[in-house]
Coordinates of C-alpha atoms and ligand atoms in Angstrom, one line a residue:
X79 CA -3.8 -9.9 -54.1
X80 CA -1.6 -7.7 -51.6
X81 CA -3.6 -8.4 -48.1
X82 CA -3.5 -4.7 -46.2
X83 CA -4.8 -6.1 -42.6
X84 CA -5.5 -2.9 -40.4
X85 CA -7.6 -5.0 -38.2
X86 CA -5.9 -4.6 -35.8
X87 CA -1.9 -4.4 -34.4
X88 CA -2.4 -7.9 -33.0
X89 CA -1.9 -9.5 -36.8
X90 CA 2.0 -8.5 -36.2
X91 CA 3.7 -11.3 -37.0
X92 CA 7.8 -12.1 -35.0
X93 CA 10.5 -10.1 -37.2
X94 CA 13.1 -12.4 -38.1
X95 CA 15.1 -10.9 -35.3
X96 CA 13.1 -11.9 -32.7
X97 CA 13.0 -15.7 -34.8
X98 CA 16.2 -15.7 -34.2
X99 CA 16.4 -14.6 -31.1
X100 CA 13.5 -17.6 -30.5
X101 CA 15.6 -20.2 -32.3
X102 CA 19.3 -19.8 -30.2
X103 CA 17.1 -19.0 -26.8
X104 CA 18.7 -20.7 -23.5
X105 CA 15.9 -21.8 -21.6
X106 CA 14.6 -23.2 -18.1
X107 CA 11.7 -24.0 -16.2
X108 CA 10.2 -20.7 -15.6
X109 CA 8.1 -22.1 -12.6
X110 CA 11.4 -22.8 -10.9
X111 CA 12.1 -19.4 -11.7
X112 CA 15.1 -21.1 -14.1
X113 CA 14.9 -19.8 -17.4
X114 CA 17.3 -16.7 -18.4
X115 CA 15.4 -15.4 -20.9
X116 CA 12.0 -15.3 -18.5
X117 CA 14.0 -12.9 -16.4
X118 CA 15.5 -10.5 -17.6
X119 CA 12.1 -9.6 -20.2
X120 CA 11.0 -9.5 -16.1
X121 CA 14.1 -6.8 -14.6
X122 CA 14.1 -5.0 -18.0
X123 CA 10.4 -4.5 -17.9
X124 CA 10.2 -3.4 -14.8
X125 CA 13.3 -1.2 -14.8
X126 CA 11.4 0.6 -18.3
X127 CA 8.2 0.7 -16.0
X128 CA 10.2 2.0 -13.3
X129 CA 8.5 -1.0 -10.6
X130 CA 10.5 -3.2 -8.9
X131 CA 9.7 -6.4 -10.4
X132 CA 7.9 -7.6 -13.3
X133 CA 6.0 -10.9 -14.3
X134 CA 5.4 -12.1 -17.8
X135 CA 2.0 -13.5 -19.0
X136 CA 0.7 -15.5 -21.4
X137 CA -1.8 -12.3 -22.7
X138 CA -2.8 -9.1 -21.3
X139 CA -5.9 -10.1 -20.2
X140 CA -4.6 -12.5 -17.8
X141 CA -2.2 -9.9 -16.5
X142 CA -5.0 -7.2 -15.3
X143 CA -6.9 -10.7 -14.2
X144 CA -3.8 -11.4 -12.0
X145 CA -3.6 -7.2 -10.9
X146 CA -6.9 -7.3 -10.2
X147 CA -7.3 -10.6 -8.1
X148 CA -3.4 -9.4 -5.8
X149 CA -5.1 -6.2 -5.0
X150 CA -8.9 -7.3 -4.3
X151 CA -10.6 -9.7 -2.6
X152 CA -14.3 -11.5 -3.5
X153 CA -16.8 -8.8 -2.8
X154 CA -15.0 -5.9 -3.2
X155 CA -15.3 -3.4 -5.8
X156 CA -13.0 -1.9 -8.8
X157 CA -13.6 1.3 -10.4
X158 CA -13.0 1.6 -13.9
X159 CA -14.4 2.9 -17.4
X160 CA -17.3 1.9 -19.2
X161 CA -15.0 1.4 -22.5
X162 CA -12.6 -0.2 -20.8
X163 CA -11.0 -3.4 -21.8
X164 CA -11.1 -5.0 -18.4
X165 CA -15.2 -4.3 -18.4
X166 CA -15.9 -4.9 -22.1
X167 CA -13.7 -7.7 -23.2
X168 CA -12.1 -9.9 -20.9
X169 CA -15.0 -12.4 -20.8
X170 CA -16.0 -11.0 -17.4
X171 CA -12.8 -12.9 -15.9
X172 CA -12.6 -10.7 -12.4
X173 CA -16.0 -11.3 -11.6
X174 CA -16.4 -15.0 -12.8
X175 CA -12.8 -16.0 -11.6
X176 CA -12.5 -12.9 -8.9
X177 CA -15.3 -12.6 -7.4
X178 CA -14.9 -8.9 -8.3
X179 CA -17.9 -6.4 -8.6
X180 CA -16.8 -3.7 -11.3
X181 CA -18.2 -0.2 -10.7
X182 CA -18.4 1.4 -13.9
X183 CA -18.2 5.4 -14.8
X184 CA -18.4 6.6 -18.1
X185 CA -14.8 7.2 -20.1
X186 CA -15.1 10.5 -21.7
X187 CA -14.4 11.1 -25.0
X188 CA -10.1 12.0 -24.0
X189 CA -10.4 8.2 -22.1
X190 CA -10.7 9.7 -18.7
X191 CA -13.0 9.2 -16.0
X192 CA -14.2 12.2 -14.3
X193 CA -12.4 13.1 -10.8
X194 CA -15.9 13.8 -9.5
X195 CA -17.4 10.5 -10.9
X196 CA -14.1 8.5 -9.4
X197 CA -14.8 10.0 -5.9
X198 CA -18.6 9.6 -5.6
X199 CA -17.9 6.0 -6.3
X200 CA -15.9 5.5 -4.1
X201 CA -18.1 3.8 -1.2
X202 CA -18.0 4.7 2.5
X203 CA -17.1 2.8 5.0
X204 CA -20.9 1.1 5.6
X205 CA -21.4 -2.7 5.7
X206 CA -24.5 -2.1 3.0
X207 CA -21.3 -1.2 0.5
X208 CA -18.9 -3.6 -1.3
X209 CA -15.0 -2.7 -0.4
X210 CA -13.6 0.1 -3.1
X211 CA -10.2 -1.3 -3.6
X212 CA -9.1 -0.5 -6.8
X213 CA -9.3 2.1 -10.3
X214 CA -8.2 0.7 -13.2
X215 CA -7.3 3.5 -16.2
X216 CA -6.6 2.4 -19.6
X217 CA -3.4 3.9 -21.8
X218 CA -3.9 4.3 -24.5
X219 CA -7.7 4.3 -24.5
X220 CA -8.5 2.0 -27.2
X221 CA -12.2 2.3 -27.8
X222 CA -12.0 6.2 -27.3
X223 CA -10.0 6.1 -30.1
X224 CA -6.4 5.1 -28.9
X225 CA -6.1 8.6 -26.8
X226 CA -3.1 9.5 -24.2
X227 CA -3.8 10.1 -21.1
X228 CA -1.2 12.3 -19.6
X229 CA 0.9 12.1 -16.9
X230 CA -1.0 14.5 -15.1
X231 CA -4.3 13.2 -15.2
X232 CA -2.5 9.8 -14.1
X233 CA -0.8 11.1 -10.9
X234 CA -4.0 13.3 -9.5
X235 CA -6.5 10.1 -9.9
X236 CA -3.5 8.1 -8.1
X237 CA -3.6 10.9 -5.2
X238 CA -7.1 9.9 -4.8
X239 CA -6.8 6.5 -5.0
X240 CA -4.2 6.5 -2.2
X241 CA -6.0 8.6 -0.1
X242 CA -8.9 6.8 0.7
X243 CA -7.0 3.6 0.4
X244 CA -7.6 2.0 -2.8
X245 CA -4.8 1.2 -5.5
X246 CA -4.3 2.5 -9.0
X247 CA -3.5 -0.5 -11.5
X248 CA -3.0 0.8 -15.6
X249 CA -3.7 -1.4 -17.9
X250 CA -1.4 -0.2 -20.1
X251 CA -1.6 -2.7 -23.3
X252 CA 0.1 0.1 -25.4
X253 CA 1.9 2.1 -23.0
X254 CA 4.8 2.8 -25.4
X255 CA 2.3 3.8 -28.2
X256 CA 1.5 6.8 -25.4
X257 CA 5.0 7.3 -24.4
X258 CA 5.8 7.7 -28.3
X259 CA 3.5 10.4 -29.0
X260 CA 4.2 12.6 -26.4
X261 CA 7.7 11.9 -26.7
X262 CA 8.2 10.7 -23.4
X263 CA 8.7 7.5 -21.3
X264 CA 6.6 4.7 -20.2
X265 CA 7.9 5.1 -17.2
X266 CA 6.6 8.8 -16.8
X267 CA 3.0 7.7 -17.3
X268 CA 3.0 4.7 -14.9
X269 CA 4.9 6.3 -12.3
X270 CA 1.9 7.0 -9.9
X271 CA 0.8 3.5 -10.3
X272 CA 0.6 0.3 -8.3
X273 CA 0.6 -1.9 -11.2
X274 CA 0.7 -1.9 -14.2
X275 CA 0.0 -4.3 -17.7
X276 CA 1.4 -3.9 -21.2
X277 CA 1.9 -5.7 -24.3
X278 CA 4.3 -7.2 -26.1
X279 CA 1.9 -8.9 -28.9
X280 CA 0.7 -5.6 -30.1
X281 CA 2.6 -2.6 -31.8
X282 CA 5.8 -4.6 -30.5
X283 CA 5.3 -7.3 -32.9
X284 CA 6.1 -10.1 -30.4
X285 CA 4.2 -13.7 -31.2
X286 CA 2.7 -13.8 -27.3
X287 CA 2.8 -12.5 -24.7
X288 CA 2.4 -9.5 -21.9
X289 CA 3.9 -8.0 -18.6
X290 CA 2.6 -7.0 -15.1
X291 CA 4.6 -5.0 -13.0
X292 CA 4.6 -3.5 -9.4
X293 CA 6.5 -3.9 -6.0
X294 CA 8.5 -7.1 -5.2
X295 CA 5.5 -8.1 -2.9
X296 CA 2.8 -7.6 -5.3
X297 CA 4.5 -9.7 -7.9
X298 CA 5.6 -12.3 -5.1
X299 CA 1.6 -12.5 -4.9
X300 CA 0.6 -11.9 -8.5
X301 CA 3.2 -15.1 -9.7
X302 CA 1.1 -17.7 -7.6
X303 CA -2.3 -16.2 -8.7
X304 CA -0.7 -16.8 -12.3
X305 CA -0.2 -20.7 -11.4
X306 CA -3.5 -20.7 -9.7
X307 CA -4.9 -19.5 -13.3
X308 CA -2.5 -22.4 -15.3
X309 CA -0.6 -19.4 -16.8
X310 CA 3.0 -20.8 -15.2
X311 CA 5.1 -21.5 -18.2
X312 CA 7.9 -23.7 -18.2
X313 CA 10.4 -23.0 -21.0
X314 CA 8.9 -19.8 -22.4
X315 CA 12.1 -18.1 -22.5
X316 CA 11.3 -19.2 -26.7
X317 CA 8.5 -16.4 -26.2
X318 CA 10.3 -14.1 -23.6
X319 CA 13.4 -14.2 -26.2
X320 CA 11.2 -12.3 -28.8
X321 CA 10.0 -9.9 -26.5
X322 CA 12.9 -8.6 -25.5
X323 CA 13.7 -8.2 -28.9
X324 CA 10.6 -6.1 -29.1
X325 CA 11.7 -3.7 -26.4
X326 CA 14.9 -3.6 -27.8
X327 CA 14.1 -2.9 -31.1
X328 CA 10.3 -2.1 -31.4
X329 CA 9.6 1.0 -29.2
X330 CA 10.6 3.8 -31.3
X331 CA 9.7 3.1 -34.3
X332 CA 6.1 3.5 -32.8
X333 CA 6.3 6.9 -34.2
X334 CA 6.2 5.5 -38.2
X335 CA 3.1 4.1 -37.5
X336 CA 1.5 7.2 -35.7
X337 CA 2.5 8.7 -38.8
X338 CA 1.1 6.3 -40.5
X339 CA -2.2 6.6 -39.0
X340 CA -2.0 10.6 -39.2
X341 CA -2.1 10.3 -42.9
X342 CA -4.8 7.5 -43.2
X343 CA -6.4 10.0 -41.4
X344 CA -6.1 12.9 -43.6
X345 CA -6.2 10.4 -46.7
X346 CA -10.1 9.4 -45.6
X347 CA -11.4 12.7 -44.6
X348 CA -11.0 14.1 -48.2
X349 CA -13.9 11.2 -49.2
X350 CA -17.2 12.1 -49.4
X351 CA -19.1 10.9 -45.9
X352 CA -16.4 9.9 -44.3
X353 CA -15.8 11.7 -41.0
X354 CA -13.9 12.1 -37.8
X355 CA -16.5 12.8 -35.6
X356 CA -14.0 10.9 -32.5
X357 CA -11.3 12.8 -33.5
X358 CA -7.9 12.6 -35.7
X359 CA -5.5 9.9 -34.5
X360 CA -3.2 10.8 -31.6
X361 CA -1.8 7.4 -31.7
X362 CA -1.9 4.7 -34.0
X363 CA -6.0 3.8 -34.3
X364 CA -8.0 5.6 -37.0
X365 CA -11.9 5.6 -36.5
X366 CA -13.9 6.9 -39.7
X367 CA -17.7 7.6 -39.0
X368 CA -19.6 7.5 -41.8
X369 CA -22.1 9.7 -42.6
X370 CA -25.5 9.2 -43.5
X371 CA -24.8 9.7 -47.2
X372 CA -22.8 6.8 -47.4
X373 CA -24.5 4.0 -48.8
X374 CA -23.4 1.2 -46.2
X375 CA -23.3 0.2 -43.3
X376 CA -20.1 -0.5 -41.0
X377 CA -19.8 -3.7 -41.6
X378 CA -21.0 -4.3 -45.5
X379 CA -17.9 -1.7 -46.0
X380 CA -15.6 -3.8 -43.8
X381 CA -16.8 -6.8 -46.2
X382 CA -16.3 -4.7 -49.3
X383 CA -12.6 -3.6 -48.4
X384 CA -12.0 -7.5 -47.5
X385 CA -12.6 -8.7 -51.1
X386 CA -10.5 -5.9 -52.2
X387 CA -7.8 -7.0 -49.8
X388 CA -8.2 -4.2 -47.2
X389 CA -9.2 -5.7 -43.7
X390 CA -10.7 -3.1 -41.3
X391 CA -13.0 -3.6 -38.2
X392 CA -16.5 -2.3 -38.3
X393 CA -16.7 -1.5 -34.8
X394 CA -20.0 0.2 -34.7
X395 CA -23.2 0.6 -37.0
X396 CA -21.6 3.4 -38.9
X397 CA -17.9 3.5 -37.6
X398 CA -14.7 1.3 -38.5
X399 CA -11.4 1.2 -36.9
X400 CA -8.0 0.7 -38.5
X401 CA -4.9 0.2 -36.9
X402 CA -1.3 0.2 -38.6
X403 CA 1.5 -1.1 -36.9
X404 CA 5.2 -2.6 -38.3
X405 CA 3.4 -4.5 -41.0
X406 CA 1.6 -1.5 -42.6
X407 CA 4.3 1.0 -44.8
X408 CA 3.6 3.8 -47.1
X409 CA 2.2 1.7 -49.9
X410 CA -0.3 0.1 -48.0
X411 CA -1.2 3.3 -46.6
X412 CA -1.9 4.0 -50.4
X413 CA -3.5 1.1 -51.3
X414 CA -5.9 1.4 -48.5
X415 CA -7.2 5.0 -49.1
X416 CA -7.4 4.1 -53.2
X417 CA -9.0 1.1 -52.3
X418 CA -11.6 3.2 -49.8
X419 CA -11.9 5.4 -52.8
X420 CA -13.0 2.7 -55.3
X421 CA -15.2 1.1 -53.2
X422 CA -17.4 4.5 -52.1
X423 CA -17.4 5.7 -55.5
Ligands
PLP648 C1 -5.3 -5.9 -26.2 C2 -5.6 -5.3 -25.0 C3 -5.5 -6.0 -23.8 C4 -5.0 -7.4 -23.6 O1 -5.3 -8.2 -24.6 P1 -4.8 -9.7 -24.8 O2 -5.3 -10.0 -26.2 O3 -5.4 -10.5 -23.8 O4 -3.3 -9.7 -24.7 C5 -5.8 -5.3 -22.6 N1 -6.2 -4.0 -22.7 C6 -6.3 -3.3 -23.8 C7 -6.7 -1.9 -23.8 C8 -6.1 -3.9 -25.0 O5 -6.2 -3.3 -26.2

């Protein structure tokens, strides 16, 4: 049987490229600051961020850990979104390894926060208060359904931020899905930021492996929080080697599976029950809500699909998410909405 997985673009597996690339790599001990490959993924990272320096990390989640830990200390707090990956699934790391309090508003259904929400949380100076230090935003929103958030929105919450003193950090795991579908650069979107995380193991299709940027200082800070953590690497230029490849080589075509997910999209809403009651894909997540008429549940669909060779999340009682990325093409596209089709008749 042909295994579609749209679980999620995390089951991207190295091109042969970037196994080639891995094979010939020179490498070094990165915690001498010795292996070639290590660095430049670090100068060409930040250069496409437009930050001064860059660090790579084992995973994404140890990168905001790292962003989060340079630019608070125990006791104070970080504002950020109640569907955000920093406060839903990191394992609680900047509080249990931080000593960070997260102050939680409510993403709205675009990803934002609300201006209003950001600056009534932000806490006078009162020794009652923890320290506001830091907003986190998340682009693309994942759990609101993998939504931009515009360069615009970005810069005015990073206005406030600086103004009463705090820093703006993005955890921007699929930055380049947002700079794809508007066309754009990553750059433009992280441009009013302190920091900022994205991925390489994602939509880039690299085997492991993330990168925090920021100023020179801020990484000279961030690279001995990383040891502290045991995330120093020694000859990871084999993994950095790959993920140049995938900003070489992996960044535009993005845009196939946006496509991708646009027609998934349209493909599912012609079923009976199935709705888009989050919306129609802006990047490459599609969630289908199903309606009361359908005859499962979230999860006894997922199960269905799977023993028809379609692997989808169930990500809520009556919602699934599917997520196409370079291993999905047009035929599996097919075979997923036939497959949806057999299974609901
Ligand atoms: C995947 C993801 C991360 C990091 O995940 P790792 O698996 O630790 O690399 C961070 N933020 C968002 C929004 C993500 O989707």
């Amino acid at each position: 049987m042909n295994i579609v997985d749209l679980r999620s673009d995390t089951v991207t597996k190295p091109t042969p490229e970037m196994r080639e690339a891995m094979a010939n790599a020179e490498v070094g001990d990165d915690v001498y600051g010795e292996d070639p490959n290590v660095n430049l993924l670090q100068e060409t990272a930040a250069e496409m961020m437009g930050k001064a320096a860059g660090l790579f990390v084992p995973s994404g989640t140890m990168g905001n850990l790292i962003a989060v830990m340079v630019h608070c200390q125990r006791g104070d707090e970080a504002i950020m979104g109640d569907k955000g990956h920093t406060f839903s699934f990191e394992a609680g790391g900047i509080s249990a390894l931080g000593g960070v309090f997260p102050h939680t508003l409510p993403n709205q259904a675009d990803g934002t926060l609300k201006l209003d929400d950001i600056l009534g949380a932000i806490r006078p100076d009162d020794v009652h208060h923890p320290i506001s230090k830091l907003i986190i935003l998340e682009n693309t929103q994942n759990r609101c359904g993998g939504v931009v958030l515009s360069e615009e929105y970005t810069k005015v919450v990073s206005k406030i931020a600086h103004d009463h003193d705090l820093k703006l950090h993005i955890d921007g795991a699929r930055i380049f899905n947002a700079a794809v579908a508007l066309k754009t650069s990553a750059k433009e979107f992280v441009k009013a930021s302190d920091s900022v995380t994205f991925c390489l193991s994602k939509g880039l299709s690299a085997p492991v492996g993330s990168v925090l940027c920021g100023s020179r200082e801020f990484i000279d800070k961030a690279r001995r929080i990383r040891k502290m953590l045991g995330g120093g690497m020694r000859q990871a230029g084999i993994l950095a080697a790959a993920g140049l490849v995938a900003l070489e080589n992996m960044v535009d075509r993005l845009a196939e599976d946006h496509r991708r997910a646009g027609e998934l999209a349209h493909g599912l809403a012609k079923l009976e029950g199935i709705h888009f009651e989050m919306g129609l894909p802006q990047t490459n997540m599609v969630f289908p809500s199903l309606g009361s008429d359908v005859k499962f549940k979230a999860a006894e669909l997922a199960k269905k699909l799977a023993s028809e060779g379609i692997k989808v999340s169930a990500v809520a009682d009556r919602r699934l998410r599917l997520v196409t990325h370079a291993w999905i093409d047009d035929a599996a596209v097919e075979q997923t909405l036939e497959t949806f089709k057999k299974v609901l008749a």
